[in-house]
Amino acid sequence: TQLLEQSPQFLSIQEGENLTVYCNSSSVFSSLQWYRQEPGEGPVLLVTVVTGGEVKKLKRLTFQFGDARKDSSLHITAAQPGDTGLYLCAGALSGGSNYKLTFGKGTLLTVNP
Amino acid sequence: GAGVSQSPRYKVAKRGQDVALRCDPISGHVSLFWYQQALGQGPEFLTYFQNEAQLDKSGLPSDRFFAERPEGSVSTLKIQRTQQEDSAVYLCASSLGEGRGYEQYFGPGTRLTVT
Protein backbone atom coordinates (compact mmCIF):
# COMPACT_ATOMS: atom_id res chain seq x y z
CA THR A 1 0.00 0.00 0.00
CA GLN A 2 1.37 3.37 -1.09
CA LEU A 3 1.52 5.88 1.73
CA LEU A 4 1.08 8.75 -0.70
CA GLU A 5 -1.31 8.31 -3.62
CA GLN A 6 -0.93 10.63 -6.56
CA SER A 7 -3.54 11.14 -9.25
CA PRO A 8 -3.80 11.09 -12.09
CA GLN A 9 -0.83 8.89 -12.91
CA PHE A 10 -0.63 10.24 -16.48
CA LEU A 11 -1.92 13.51 -17.91
CA SER A 12 -1.61 14.75 -21.48
CA ILE A 13 -2.97 18.20 -22.27
CA GLN A 14 -2.67 20.98 -24.80
CA GLU A 15 -0.70 24.16 -24.25
CA GLY A 16 -2.80 26.78 -22.51
CA GLU A 17 -5.02 24.40 -20.56
CA ASN A 18 -5.28 24.34 -16.77
CA LEU A 19 -4.73 21.23 -14.69
CA THR A 20 -4.71 19.97 -11.13
CA VAL A 21 -2.85 16.99 -9.73
CA TYR A 22 -3.51 15.48 -6.34
CA CYS A 23 -1.53 13.89 -3.55
CA ASN A 24 -3.51 12.03 -0.89
CA SER A 25 -2.77 10.04 2.23
CA SER A 26 -4.42 8.75 5.37
CA SER A 27 -1.34 9.86 7.33
CA VAL A 28 -0.61 13.29 8.75
CA PHE A 29 2.57 14.94 7.51
CA SER A 30 4.66 17.54 9.27
CA SER A 31 5.65 18.92 5.88
CA LEU A 32 5.07 18.12 2.24
CA GLN A 33 7.21 18.92 -0.75
CA TRP A 34 6.55 18.98 -4.49
CA TYR A 35 9.28 18.13 -6.96
CA ARG A 36 9.53 18.05 -10.73
CA GLN A 37 11.75 15.48 -12.36
CA GLU A 38 12.83 15.42 -16.00
CA PRO A 39 14.20 12.32 -17.76
CA GLY A 40 17.76 11.50 -16.72
CA GLU A 41 17.77 14.07 -13.94
CA GLY A 42 17.13 14.15 -10.23
CA PRO A 43 13.99 15.69 -8.72
CA VAL A 44 14.06 19.48 -8.43
CA LEU A 45 12.31 21.01 -5.44
CA LEU A 46 9.41 23.31 -6.31
CA VAL A 47 7.89 24.11 -2.93
CA THR A 48 7.60 23.04 0.70
CA VAL A 49 4.35 23.44 2.64
CA VAL A 50 4.21 22.98 6.38
CA THR A 51 0.98 24.56 7.71
CA GLY A 52 -2.47 23.04 7.26
CA GLY A 53 -4.47 25.10 4.75
CA GLU A 54 -1.35 26.79 3.42
CA VAL A 55 -1.38 28.04 -0.17
CA LYS A 56 1.79 28.91 -2.03
CA LYS A 57 2.14 30.32 -5.51
CA LEU A 58 5.11 29.98 -7.82
CA LYS A 59 4.36 31.88 -11.04
CA ARG A 60 1.66 29.77 -12.75
CA LEU A 61 1.81 27.01 -10.13
CA THR A 62 -0.40 27.03 -7.04
CA PHE A 63 0.21 24.56 -4.23
CA GLN A 64 -2.23 23.84 -1.42
CA PHE A 65 -1.76 21.80 1.74
CA GLY A 66 -4.93 20.30 3.18
CA ASP A 67 -6.28 21.57 6.49
CA ALA A 68 -5.60 18.22 8.13
CA ARG A 69 -2.12 18.00 6.55
CA LYS A 70 -3.02 14.70 4.86
CA ASP A 71 -3.32 15.86 1.28
CA SER A 72 -2.08 18.42 -1.19
CA SER A 73 -2.78 19.67 -4.68
CA LEU A 74 -0.83 21.34 -7.43
CA HIS A 75 -2.67 23.53 -9.92
CA ILE A 76 -1.02 24.78 -13.10
CA THR A 77 -2.58 27.63 -15.02
CA ALA A 78 -2.08 28.00 -18.76
CA ALA A 79 0.30 25.05 -19.04
CA GLN A 80 3.30 25.35 -21.32
CA PRO A 81 5.44 22.64 -22.97
CA GLY A 82 8.21 23.49 -20.51
CA ASP A 83 5.98 22.24 -17.70
CA THR A 84 6.31 18.71 -19.05
CA GLY A 85 7.80 16.33 -16.51
CA LEU A 86 7.14 13.96 -13.62
CA TYR A 87 5.57 15.74 -10.65
CA LEU A 88 6.31 14.07 -7.33
CA CYS A 89 4.92 14.83 -3.92
CA ALA A 90 6.89 13.79 -0.85
CA GLY A 91 5.90 13.95 2.78
CA ALA A 92 7.79 13.93 6.05
CA LEU A 93 5.93 12.22 8.88
CA SER A 94 5.86 13.75 12.35
CA GLY A 95 8.11 12.38 15.04
CA GLY A 96 11.64 11.10 15.19
CA SER A 97 11.89 10.18 11.51
CA ASN A 98 10.81 13.57 10.21
CA TYR A 99 13.95 13.78 8.06
CA LYS A 100 12.73 10.87 5.92
CA LEU A 101 10.74 11.72 2.79
CA THR A 102 8.09 9.31 1.52
CA PHE A 103 7.37 9.85 -2.16
CA GLY A 104 4.31 9.17 -4.24
CA LYS A 105 4.66 7.46 -7.62
CA GLY A 106 4.25 10.74 -9.42
CA THR A 107 2.10 12.28 -12.13
CA LEU A 108 3.65 12.24 -15.58
CA LEU A 109 2.53 15.44 -17.31
CA THR A 110 2.89 16.03 -21.03
CA VAL A 111 2.00 19.45 -22.40
CA ASN A 112 1.64 19.40 -26.16
CA PRO A 113 2.34 22.54 -28.19
CA GLY B 1 27.41 27.32 -6.30
CA ALA B 2 27.72 23.70 -7.28
CA GLY B 3 24.84 21.37 -6.68
CA VAL B 4 24.91 17.73 -5.66
CA SER B 5 27.01 15.67 -8.02
CA GLN B 6 27.04 11.92 -8.51
CA SER B 7 29.35 9.59 -10.35
CA PRO B 8 29.28 7.61 -12.46
CA ARG B 9 26.09 8.74 -14.19
CA TYR B 10 25.65 5.30 -15.74
CA LYS B 11 26.95 1.95 -14.61
CA VAL B 12 26.51 -1.44 -16.20
CA ALA B 13 27.48 -4.39 -14.03
CA LYS B 14 27.36 -8.09 -14.58
CA ARG B 15 25.40 -10.02 -12.00
CA GLY B 16 27.63 -10.81 -9.08
CA GLN B 17 29.94 -7.82 -9.48
CA ASP B 18 30.45 -5.21 -6.78
CA VAL B 19 29.75 -1.55 -7.55
CA ALA B 20 30.50 1.73 -5.80
CA LEU B 21 28.46 4.87 -6.37
CA ARG B 22 29.75 8.26 -5.29
CA CYS B 23 27.92 11.35 -4.07
CA ASP B 24 29.37 14.83 -3.56
CA PRO B 25 26.85 16.87 -1.56
CA ILE B 26 26.51 20.62 -1.52
CA SER B 27 29.35 22.06 0.55
CA GLY B 28 28.34 22.62 4.15
CA HIS B 29 25.27 20.40 4.02
CA VAL B 30 25.00 18.40 7.20
CA SER B 31 22.51 15.78 6.05
CA LEU B 32 22.91 13.32 3.22
CA PHE B 33 20.37 10.83 1.91
CA TRP B 34 20.38 7.96 -0.55
CA TYR B 35 17.26 6.93 -2.44
CA GLN B 36 16.50 4.18 -4.95
CA GLN B 37 14.15 4.92 -7.83
CA ALA B 38 12.80 2.04 -9.88
CA LEU B 39 11.38 2.68 -13.33
CA GLY B 40 7.98 4.36 -13.13
CA GLN B 41 8.17 4.80 -9.36
CA GLY B 42 8.96 7.57 -6.94
CA PRO B 43 12.24 7.52 -5.05
CA GLU B 44 12.40 5.24 -2.00
CA PHE B 45 14.49 6.06 1.05
CA LEU B 46 17.58 3.94 1.63
CA THR B 47 19.71 5.62 4.28
CA TYR B 48 20.45 8.90 6.10
CA PHE B 49 23.66 10.47 7.38
CA GLN B 50 24.07 13.39 9.71
CA ASN B 51 27.67 14.44 9.19
CA GLU B 52 29.62 11.16 9.33
CA ALA B 53 27.08 9.30 11.43
CA GLN B 54 24.70 6.93 9.69
CA LEU B 55 21.56 7.51 11.72
CA ASP B 56 19.10 5.47 9.69
CA LYS B 57 19.75 2.58 7.34
CA SER B 58 16.30 1.07 7.56
CA GLY B 59 15.66 1.34 3.83
CA LEU B 60 18.66 -0.65 2.66
CA PRO B 61 17.15 -3.69 0.87
CA SER B 62 19.68 -6.26 2.06
CA ASP B 63 23.04 -6.67 3.71
CA ARG B 64 24.60 -6.45 0.25
CA PHE B 65 24.04 -2.70 0.43
CA PHE B 66 26.46 -0.59 2.42
CA ALA B 67 26.89 3.18 2.65
CA GLU B 68 29.52 5.34 4.26
CA ARG B 69 30.41 8.99 4.72
CA PRO B 70 33.70 8.82 6.64
CA GLU B 71 34.56 12.53 6.75
CA GLY B 72 31.06 13.91 6.76
CA SER B 73 31.20 15.07 3.17
CA VAL B 74 31.49 12.67 0.23
CA SER B 75 29.45 9.50 0.51
CA THR B 76 29.73 6.14 -1.21
CA LEU B 77 26.98 3.59 -1.68
CA LYS B 78 28.37 0.13 -2.27
CA ILE B 79 26.42 -2.82 -3.57
CA GLN B 80 28.04 -6.22 -3.32
CA ARG B 81 27.23 -9.20 -5.54
CA THR B 82 24.77 -7.21 -7.64
CA GLN B 83 21.50 -8.82 -8.67
CA GLN B 84 19.14 -7.92 -11.50
CA GLU B 85 16.62 -6.50 -9.05
CA ASP B 86 19.24 -3.92 -8.04
CA SER B 87 18.80 -2.22 -11.44
CA ALA B 88 17.48 1.26 -10.69
CA VAL B 89 18.47 4.89 -10.46
CA TYR B 90 20.28 5.70 -7.22
CA LEU B 91 19.74 9.26 -6.10
CA CYS B 92 21.68 11.20 -3.52
CA ALA B 93 20.28 14.28 -1.77
CA SER B 94 21.69 16.68 0.77
CA SER B 95 20.23 19.29 3.06
CA LEU B 96 21.59 22.10 5.17
CA GLY B 97 20.26 20.93 8.51
CA GLU B 98 18.64 18.01 10.16
CA GLY B 99 15.03 17.00 10.26
CA ARG B 100 11.94 18.77 9.08
CA GLY B 101 12.12 22.13 7.48
CA TYR B 102 15.40 21.57 5.72
CA GLU B 103 14.84 21.06 2.05
CA GLN B 104 16.57 18.25 0.24
CA TYR B 105 18.47 18.91 -2.98
CA PHE B 106 18.99 16.00 -5.30
CA GLY B 107 21.80 15.00 -7.59
CA PRO B 108 21.23 13.70 -11.14
CA GLY B 109 21.43 10.08 -10.05
CA THR B 110 23.39 7.03 -11.13
CA ARG B 111 21.54 4.65 -13.40
CA LEU B 112 22.64 1.11 -12.54
CA THR B 113 21.89 -1.70 -14.95
CA VAL B 114 22.70 -5.24 -13.86
CA THR B 115 22.91 -7.74 -16.73
Short mmCIF file of N, CA, C and O in Angstrom, two decimals, chain B:
data_model
loop_
_atom_site.label_atom_id
_atom_site.label_comp_id
_atom_site.label_asym_id
_atom_site.label_seq_id
_atom_site.Cartn_x
_atom_site.Cartn_y
_atom_site.Cartn_z
N GLY B 1 26.56 28.37 -6.82
CA GLY B 1 27.41 27.32 -6.30
C GLY B 1 27.07 25.99 -6.89
O GLY B 1 26.01 25.81 -7.51
N ALA B 2 27.92 25.01 -6.71
CA ALA B 2 27.72 23.70 -7.28
C ALA B 2 26.62 22.97 -6.54
O ALA B 2 26.46 23.12 -5.33
N GLY B 3 25.89 22.19 -7.28
CA GLY B 3 24.84 21.37 -6.68
C GLY B 3 25.40 20.03 -6.26
O GLY B 3 26.61 19.83 -6.19
N VAL B 4 24.51 19.10 -6.01
CA VAL B 4 24.91 17.73 -5.66
C VAL B 4 25.37 17.03 -6.93
O VAL B 4 24.69 17.10 -7.96
N SER B 5 26.53 16.41 -6.86
CA SER B 5 27.01 15.67 -8.02
C SER B 5 27.15 14.20 -7.68
O SER B 5 27.41 13.84 -6.52
N GLN B 6 26.95 13.37 -8.69
CA GLN B 6 27.04 11.92 -8.51
C GLN B 6 27.85 11.33 -9.65
O GLN B 6 27.79 11.80 -10.77
N SER B 7 28.59 10.28 -9.31
CA SER B 7 29.35 9.59 -10.35
C SER B 7 29.44 8.11 -10.03
O SER B 7 29.42 7.72 -8.85
N PRO B 8 29.50 7.24 -11.06
CA PRO B 8 29.28 7.61 -12.46
C PRO B 8 27.81 7.92 -12.72
O PRO B 8 26.97 7.64 -11.87
N ARG B 9 27.49 8.49 -13.83
CA ARG B 9 26.09 8.74 -14.19
C ARG B 9 25.41 7.46 -14.64
O ARG B 9 24.22 7.27 -14.43
N TYR B 10 26.18 6.57 -15.27
CA TYR B 10 25.65 5.30 -15.74
C TYR B 10 26.65 4.20 -15.38
O TYR B 10 27.86 4.41 -15.48
N LYS B 11 26.09 3.08 -14.96
CA LYS B 11 26.95 1.95 -14.61
C LYS B 11 26.27 0.67 -15.05
O LYS B 11 25.11 0.43 -14.71
N VAL B 12 27.00 -0.13 -15.82
CA VAL B 12 26.51 -1.44 -16.20
C VAL B 12 27.38 -2.46 -15.49
O VAL B 12 28.62 -2.40 -15.58
N ALA B 13 26.75 -3.36 -14.76
CA ALA B 13 27.48 -4.39 -14.03
C ALA B 13 26.92 -5.75 -14.37
O ALA B 13 25.72 -5.91 -14.59
N LYS B 14 27.81 -6.71 -14.41
CA LYS B 14 27.36 -8.09 -14.58
C LYS B 14 26.92 -8.62 -13.22
O LYS B 14 27.48 -8.24 -12.18
N ARG B 15 25.91 -9.45 -13.25
CA ARG B 15 25.40 -10.02 -12.00
C ARG B 15 26.54 -10.65 -11.21
O ARG B 15 27.35 -11.42 -11.75
N GLY B 16 26.59 -10.29 -9.94
CA GLY B 16 27.63 -10.81 -9.08
C GLY B 16 28.78 -9.85 -8.83
O GLY B 16 29.57 -10.05 -7.90
N GLN B 17 28.87 -8.81 -9.67
CA GLN B 17 29.94 -7.82 -9.48
C GLN B 17 29.60 -6.87 -8.35
O GLN B 17 28.43 -6.67 -8.01
N ASP B 18 30.63 -6.26 -7.78
CA ASP B 18 30.45 -5.21 -6.78
C ASP B 18 30.50 -3.86 -7.49
O ASP B 18 31.25 -3.68 -8.45
N VAL B 19 29.71 -2.90 -7.00
CA VAL B 19 29.75 -1.55 -7.55
C VAL B 19 29.84 -0.54 -6.42
O VAL B 19 29.43 -0.81 -5.28
N ALA B 20 30.39 0.63 -6.75
CA ALA B 20 30.50 1.73 -5.80
C ALA B 20 30.01 3.00 -6.47
O ALA B 20 30.48 3.37 -7.55
N LEU B 21 29.06 3.66 -5.82
CA LEU B 21 28.46 4.87 -6.37
C LEU B 21 28.82 6.03 -5.44
O LEU B 21 28.68 5.93 -4.22
N ARG B 22 29.23 7.14 -6.07
CA ARG B 22 29.75 8.26 -5.29
C ARG B 22 28.78 9.44 -5.30
O ARG B 22 28.14 9.70 -6.32
N CYS B 23 28.74 10.15 -4.18
CA CYS B 23 27.92 11.35 -4.07
C CYS B 23 28.74 12.47 -3.44
O CYS B 23 29.33 12.29 -2.36
N ASP B 24 28.77 13.62 -4.11
CA ASP B 24 29.37 14.83 -3.56
C ASP B 24 28.25 15.80 -3.22
O ASP B 24 27.64 16.38 -4.11
N PRO B 25 27.97 15.99 -1.93
CA PRO B 25 26.85 16.87 -1.56
C PRO B 25 27.23 18.33 -1.72
O PRO B 25 28.40 18.67 -1.97
N ILE B 26 26.25 19.18 -1.53
CA ILE B 26 26.51 20.62 -1.52
C ILE B 26 27.39 20.93 -0.31
O ILE B 26 27.13 20.43 0.79
N SER B 27 28.40 21.75 -0.52
CA SER B 27 29.35 22.06 0.55
C SER B 27 28.63 22.65 1.76
O SER B 27 27.80 23.56 1.63
N GLY B 28 28.94 22.11 2.92
CA GLY B 28 28.34 22.62 4.15
C GLY B 28 27.03 21.95 4.54
O GLY B 28 26.52 22.21 5.64
N HIS B 29 26.52 21.09 3.68
CA HIS B 29 25.27 20.40 4.02
C HIS B 29 25.55 19.28 5.01
O HIS B 29 26.36 18.40 4.78
N VAL B 30 24.81 19.33 6.10
CA VAL B 30 25.00 18.40 7.20
C VAL B 30 24.42 17.03 6.88
O VAL B 30 25.00 16.00 7.19
N SER B 31 23.25 17.03 6.26
CA SER B 31 22.51 15.78 6.05
C SER B 31 22.70 15.27 4.63
O SER B 31 22.75 16.05 3.68
N LEU B 32 22.78 13.95 4.52
CA LEU B 32 22.91 13.32 3.22
C LEU B 32 22.02 12.09 3.20
O LEU B 32 21.94 11.33 4.18
N PHE B 33 21.34 11.91 2.07
CA PHE B 33 20.37 10.83 1.91
C PHE B 33 20.67 10.07 0.62
O PHE B 33 21.09 10.65 -0.37
N TRP B 34 20.39 8.78 0.66
CA TRP B 34 20.38 7.96 -0.55
C TRP B 34 18.97 7.42 -0.76
O TRP B 34 18.31 6.99 0.18
N TYR B 35 18.56 7.45 -2.04
CA TYR B 35 17.26 6.93 -2.44
C TYR B 35 17.46 6.00 -3.64
O TYR B 35 18.40 6.15 -4.42
N GLN B 36 16.52 5.07 -3.78
CA GLN B 36 16.50 4.18 -4.95
C GLN B 36 15.22 4.46 -5.72
O GLN B 36 14.13 4.52 -5.11
N GLN B 37 15.34 4.65 -7.02
CA GLN B 37 14.15 4.92 -7.83
C GLN B 37 14.06 3.88 -8.95
O GLN B 37 14.87 3.88 -9.88
N ALA B 38 13.06 3.02 -8.83
CA ALA B 38 12.80 2.04 -9.88
C ALA B 38 12.02 2.73 -11.01
O ALA B 38 11.39 3.77 -10.81
N LEU B 39 12.05 2.12 -12.17
CA LEU B 39 11.38 2.68 -13.33
C LEU B 39 9.89 2.88 -13.06
O LEU B 39 9.22 1.96 -12.60
N GLY B 40 9.40 4.08 -13.30
CA GLY B 40 7.98 4.36 -13.13
C GLY B 40 7.53 4.54 -11.69
O GLY B 40 6.34 4.58 -11.40
N GLN B 41 8.49 4.64 -10.78
CA GLN B 41 8.17 4.80 -9.36
C GLN B 41 8.77 6.08 -8.81
O GLN B 41 9.65 6.67 -9.43
N GLY B 42 8.30 6.49 -7.63
CA GLY B 42 8.96 7.57 -6.94
C GLY B 42 10.18 7.05 -6.20
O GLY B 42 10.32 5.85 -5.99
N PRO B 43 11.07 7.94 -5.81
CA PRO B 43 12.24 7.52 -5.05
C PRO B 43 11.84 6.88 -3.72
O PRO B 43 10.86 7.28 -3.10
N GLU B 44 12.62 5.89 -3.30
CA GLU B 44 12.40 5.24 -2.00
C GLU B 44 13.65 5.42 -1.14
O GLU B 44 14.77 5.19 -1.60
N PHE B 45 13.43 5.79 0.09
CA PHE B 45 14.49 6.06 1.05
C PHE B 45 15.34 4.83 1.30
O PHE B 45 14.82 3.72 1.49
N LEU B 46 16.66 5.03 1.29
CA LEU B 46 17.58 3.94 1.63
C LEU B 46 18.26 4.21 2.97
O LEU B 46 18.21 3.38 3.88
N THR B 47 18.93 5.37 3.08
CA THR B 47 19.71 5.62 4.28
C THR B 47 19.95 7.11 4.47
O THR B 47 19.81 7.90 3.53
N TYR B 48 20.30 7.49 5.71
CA TYR B 48 20.45 8.90 6.10
C TYR B 48 21.70 9.07 6.96
O TYR B 48 21.92 8.30 7.90
N PHE B 49 22.49 10.09 6.61
CA PHE B 49 23.66 10.47 7.38
C PHE B 49 23.48 11.89 7.93
O PHE B 49 22.99 12.78 7.24
N GLN B 50 23.90 12.06 9.15
CA GLN B 50 24.07 13.39 9.71
C GLN B 50 25.55 13.54 9.98
O GLN B 50 26.10 12.88 10.87
N ASN B 51 26.21 14.40 9.23
CA ASN B 51 27.67 14.44 9.19
C ASN B 51 28.19 13.04 8.85
O ASN B 51 27.74 12.45 7.88
N GLU B 52 29.06 12.47 9.66
CA GLU B 52 29.62 11.16 9.33
C GLU B 52 28.81 10.01 9.93
O GLU B 52 29.09 8.85 9.64
N ALA B 53 27.85 10.34 10.75
CA ALA B 53 27.08 9.30 11.43
C ALA B 53 25.90 8.83 10.58
O ALA B 53 25.08 9.63 10.12
N GLN B 54 25.83 7.51 10.41
CA GLN B 54 24.70 6.93 9.69
C GLN B 54 23.59 6.69 10.70
O GLN B 54 23.64 5.73 11.47
N LEU B 55 22.60 7.55 10.70
CA LEU B 55 21.56 7.51 11.72
C LEU B 55 20.39 6.60 11.36
O LEU B 55 19.64 6.20 12.24
N ASP B 56 20.23 6.30 10.10
CA ASP B 56 19.10 5.47 9.69
C ASP B 56 19.50 4.71 8.43
O ASP B 56 19.85 5.33 7.43
N LYS B 57 19.48 3.41 8.53
CA LYS B 57 19.75 2.58 7.34
C LYS B 57 18.61 1.60 7.12
O LYS B 57 18.79 0.54 6.51
N SER B 58 17.45 1.97 7.59
CA SER B 58 16.30 1.07 7.56
C SER B 58 15.81 0.75 6.16
O SER B 58 15.13 -0.26 5.96
N GLY B 59 16.14 1.58 5.18
CA GLY B 59 15.66 1.34 3.83
C GLY B 59 16.57 0.50 2.97
O GLY B 59 16.20 0.15 1.84
N LEU B 60 17.74 0.17 3.45
CA LEU B 60 18.66 -0.65 2.66
C LEU B 60 18.03 -2.02 2.44
O LEU B 60 17.63 -2.68 3.41
N PRO B 61 17.92 -2.47 1.18
CA PRO B 61 17.15 -3.69 0.87
C PRO B 61 17.75 -4.97 1.44
O PRO B 61 17.01 -5.92 1.71
N SER B 62 19.06 -5.03 1.56
CA SER B 62 19.68 -6.26 2.06
C SER B 62 21.06 -5.92 2.59
O SER B 62 21.53 -4.78 2.45
N ASP B 63 21.71 -6.92 3.18
CA ASP B 63 23.04 -6.67 3.71
C ASP B 63 24.09 -6.58 2.60
O ASP B 63 25.28 -6.42 2.89
N ARG B 64 23.66 -6.68 1.35
CA ARG B 64 24.60 -6.45 0.25
C ARG B 64 24.82 -4.95 0.01
O ARG B 64 25.74 -4.57 -0.70
N PHE B 65 23.96 -4.15 0.59
CA PHE B 65 24.04 -2.70 0.43
C PHE B 65 24.74 -2.09 1.64
O PHE B 65 24.38 -2.39 2.79
N PHE B 66 25.68 -1.21 1.35
CA PHE B 66 26.46 -0.59 2.42
C PHE B 66 26.77 0.85 2.02
O PHE B 66 27.13 1.12 0.89
N ALA B 67 26.61 1.78 2.94
CA ALA B 67 26.89 3.18 2.65
C ALA B 67 27.80 3.75 3.71
O ALA B 67 27.76 3.33 4.88
N GLU B 68 28.63 4.70 3.31
CA GLU B 68 29.52 5.34 4.26
C GLU B 68 29.73 6.79 3.89
O GLU B 68 29.56 7.19 2.74
N ARG B 69 30.12 7.56 4.90
CA ARG B 69 30.41 8.99 4.72
C ARG B 69 31.48 9.35 5.75
O ARG B 69 31.23 10.06 6.72
N PRO B 70 32.68 8.82 5.58
CA PRO B 70 33.70 8.82 6.64
C PRO B 70 34.13 10.19 7.16
O PRO B 70 34.46 10.31 8.34
N GLU B 71 34.11 11.21 6.30
CA GLU B 71 34.56 12.53 6.75
C GLU B 71 33.43 13.54 6.77
O GLU B 71 33.66 14.74 6.85
N GLY B 72 32.21 13.03 6.67
CA GLY B 72 31.06 13.91 6.76
C GLY B 72 30.82 14.74 5.53
O GLY B 72 30.04 15.71 5.56
N SER B 73 31.44 14.34 4.42
CA SER B 73 31.20 15.07 3.17
C SER B 73 30.80 14.07 2.08
O SER B 73 29.63 13.68 2.02
N VAL B 74 31.76 13.63 1.30
CA VAL B 74 31.49 12.67 0.23
C VAL B 74 30.95 11.36 0.81
O VAL B 74 31.38 10.91 1.88
N SER B 75 30.01 10.78 0.08
CA SER B 75 29.45 9.50 0.51
C SER B 75 29.56 8.48 -0.62
O SER B 75 29.54 8.85 -1.81
N THR B 76 29.69 7.22 -0.25
CA THR B 76 29.73 6.14 -1.21
C THR B 76 28.68 5.10 -0.86
O THR B 76 28.57 4.71 0.31
N LEU B 77 27.92 4.69 -1.83
CA LEU B 77 26.98 3.59 -1.68
C LEU B 77 27.57 2.38 -2.41
O LEU B 77 27.87 2.47 -3.60
N LYS B 78 27.77 1.33 -1.69
CA LYS B 78 28.37 0.13 -2.27
C LYS B 78 27.33 -0.99 -2.31
O LYS B 78 26.61 -1.20 -1.34
N ILE B 79 27.30 -1.67 -3.42
CA ILE B 79 26.42 -2.82 -3.57
C ILE B 79 27.30 -4.02 -3.91
O ILE B 79 28.03 -4.00 -4.92
N GLN B 80 27.24 -5.02 -3.09
CA GLN B 80 28.04 -6.22 -3.32
C GLN B 80 27.20 -7.28 -4.03
O GLN B 80 25.98 -7.36 -3.84
N ARG B 81 27.87 -8.06 -4.87
CA ARG B 81 27.23 -9.20 -5.54
C ARG B 81 25.91 -8.76 -6.16
O ARG B 81 24.83 -9.27 -5.81
N THR B 82 25.99 -7.80 -7.06
CA THR B 82 24.77 -7.21 -7.64
C THR B 82 23.85 -8.26 -8.24
O THR B 82 24.29 -9.26 -8.82
N GLN B 83 22.56 -7.99 -8.11
CA GLN B 83 21.50 -8.82 -8.67
C GLN B 83 20.69 -7.98 -9.65
O GLN B 83 20.72 -6.74 -9.58
N GLN B 84 19.93 -8.65 -10.50
CA GLN B 84 19.14 -7.92 -11.50
C GLN B 84 18.15 -6.97 -10.85
O GLN B 84 17.89 -5.88 -11.37
N GLU B 85 17.61 -7.36 -9.70
CA GLU B 85 16.62 -6.50 -9.05
C GLU B 85 17.24 -5.22 -8.48
O GLU B 85 16.52 -4.33 -8.03
N ASP B 86 18.58 -5.14 -8.49
CA ASP B 86 19.24 -3.92 -8.04
C ASP B 86 19.23 -2.84 -9.13
O ASP B 86 19.59 -1.69 -8.85
N SER B 87 18.85 -3.19 -10.34
CA SER B 87 18.80 -2.22 -11.44
C SER B 87 17.81 -1.12 -11.10
O SER B 87 16.63 -1.39 -10.83
N ALA B 88 18.29 0.10 -11.09
CA ALA B 88 17.48 1.26 -10.69
C ALA B 88 18.34 2.50 -10.83
O ALA B 88 19.53 2.43 -11.13
N VAL B 89 17.72 3.64 -10.58
CA VAL B 89 18.47 4.89 -10.46
C VAL B 89 18.70 5.15 -8.97
O VAL B 89 17.76 5.08 -8.17
N TYR B 90 19.94 5.42 -8.62
CA TYR B 90 20.28 5.70 -7.22
C TYR B 90 20.52 7.20 -7.10
O TYR B 90 21.41 7.76 -7.73
N LEU B 91 19.71 7.82 -6.28
CA LEU B 91 19.74 9.26 -6.10
C LEU B 91 20.34 9.62 -4.75
O LEU B 91 20.07 8.97 -3.74
N CYS B 92 21.13 10.65 -4.76
CA CYS B 92 21.68 11.20 -3.52
C CYS B 92 21.08 12.59 -3.32
O CYS B 92 20.84 13.32 -4.30
N ALA B 93 20.80 12.95 -2.09
CA ALA B 93 20.28 14.28 -1.77
C ALA B 93 21.00 14.80 -0.53
O ALA B 93 21.44 14.01 0.32
N SER B 94 21.11 16.11 -0.44
CA SER B 94 21.69 16.68 0.77
C SER B 94 20.83 17.84 1.24
O SER B 94 20.05 18.42 0.47
N SER B 95 20.94 18.15 2.52
CA SER B 95 20.23 19.29 3.06
C SER B 95 21.08 19.98 4.11
O SER B 95 21.96 19.37 4.71
N LEU B 96 20.75 21.25 4.33
CA LEU B 96 21.59 22.10 5.17
C LEU B 96 21.57 21.66 6.62
O LEU B 96 22.57 21.68 7.31
N GLY B 97 20.37 21.27 7.11
CA GLY B 97 20.26 20.93 8.51
C GLY B 97 19.70 19.54 8.69
O GLY B 97 19.73 18.71 7.78
N GLU B 98 19.17 19.32 9.85
CA GLU B 98 18.64 18.01 10.16
C GLU B 98 17.14 18.12 10.37
O GLU B 98 16.64 19.10 10.88
N GLY B 99 16.44 17.07 9.96
CA GLY B 99 15.03 17.00 10.26
C GLY B 99 14.16 17.86 9.37
O GLY B 99 14.55 18.33 8.31
N ARG B 100 12.97 18.05 9.84
CA ARG B 100 11.94 18.77 9.08
C ARG B 100 12.33 20.22 8.86
O ARG B 100 12.99 20.83 9.65
N GLY B 101 11.89 20.72 7.74
CA GLY B 101 12.12 22.13 7.48
C GLY B 101 13.37 22.39 6.67
O GLY B 101 13.55 23.51 6.19
N TYR B 102 14.20 21.41 6.53
CA TYR B 102 15.40 21.57 5.72
C TYR B 102 15.20 20.84 4.41
O TYR B 102 15.07 19.64 4.37
N GLU B 103 15.19 21.61 3.35
CA GLU B 103 14.84 21.06 2.05
C GLU B 103 15.98 20.23 1.49
O GLU B 103 17.15 20.56 1.65
N GLN B 104 15.59 19.17 0.81
CA GLN B 104 16.57 18.25 0.24
C GLN B 104 16.80 18.61 -1.22
O GLN B 104 15.87 18.82 -1.98
N TYR B 105 18.06 18.61 -1.60
CA TYR B 105 18.47 18.91 -2.98
C TYR B 105 19.10 17.65 -3.56
O TYR B 105 20.02 17.07 -2.97
N PHE B 106 18.60 17.27 -4.71
CA PHE B 106 18.99 16.00 -5.30
C PHE B 106 20.06 16.15 -6.37
O PHE B 106 20.12 17.16 -7.08
N GLY B 107 20.88 15.12 -6.48
CA GLY B 107 21.80 15.00 -7.59
C GLY B 107 21.10 14.39 -8.79
O GLY B 107 19.93 14.02 -8.71
N PRO B 108 21.83 14.23 -9.91
CA PRO B 108 21.23 13.70 -11.14
C PRO B 108 21.00 12.20 -11.11
O PRO B 108 20.28 11.68 -11.96
N GLY B 109 21.62 11.52 -10.15
CA GLY B 109 21.43 10.08 -10.05
C GLY B 109 22.46 9.28 -10.81
O GLY B 109 23.14 9.78 -11.72
N THR B 110 22.59 8.03 -10.40
CA THR B 110 23.39 7.03 -11.13
C THR B 110 22.43 5.94 -11.58
O THR B 110 21.75 5.34 -10.74
N ARG B 111 22.39 5.72 -12.88
CA ARG B 111 21.54 4.65 -13.40
C ARG B 111 22.35 3.36 -13.43
O ARG B 111 23.32 3.26 -14.18
N LEU B 112 21.95 2.41 -12.61
CA LEU B 112 22.64 1.11 -12.54
C LEU B 112 21.83 0.07 -13.30
O LEU B 112 20.64 -0.10 -13.04
N THR B 113 22.50 -0.60 -14.21
CA THR B 113 21.89 -1.70 -14.95
C THR B 113 22.70 -2.95 -14.67
O THR B 113 23.90 -2.97 -14.92
N VAL B 114 22.04 -3.96 -14.15
CA VAL B 114 22.70 -5.24 -13.86
C VAL B 114 22.26 -6.25 -14.90
O VAL B 114 21.06 -6.52 -15.07
N THR B 115 23.23 -6.80 -15.62
CA THR B 115 22.91 -7.74 -16.73
C THR B 115 23.22 -9.19 -16.36
O THR B 115 23.93 -9.44 -15.38
#
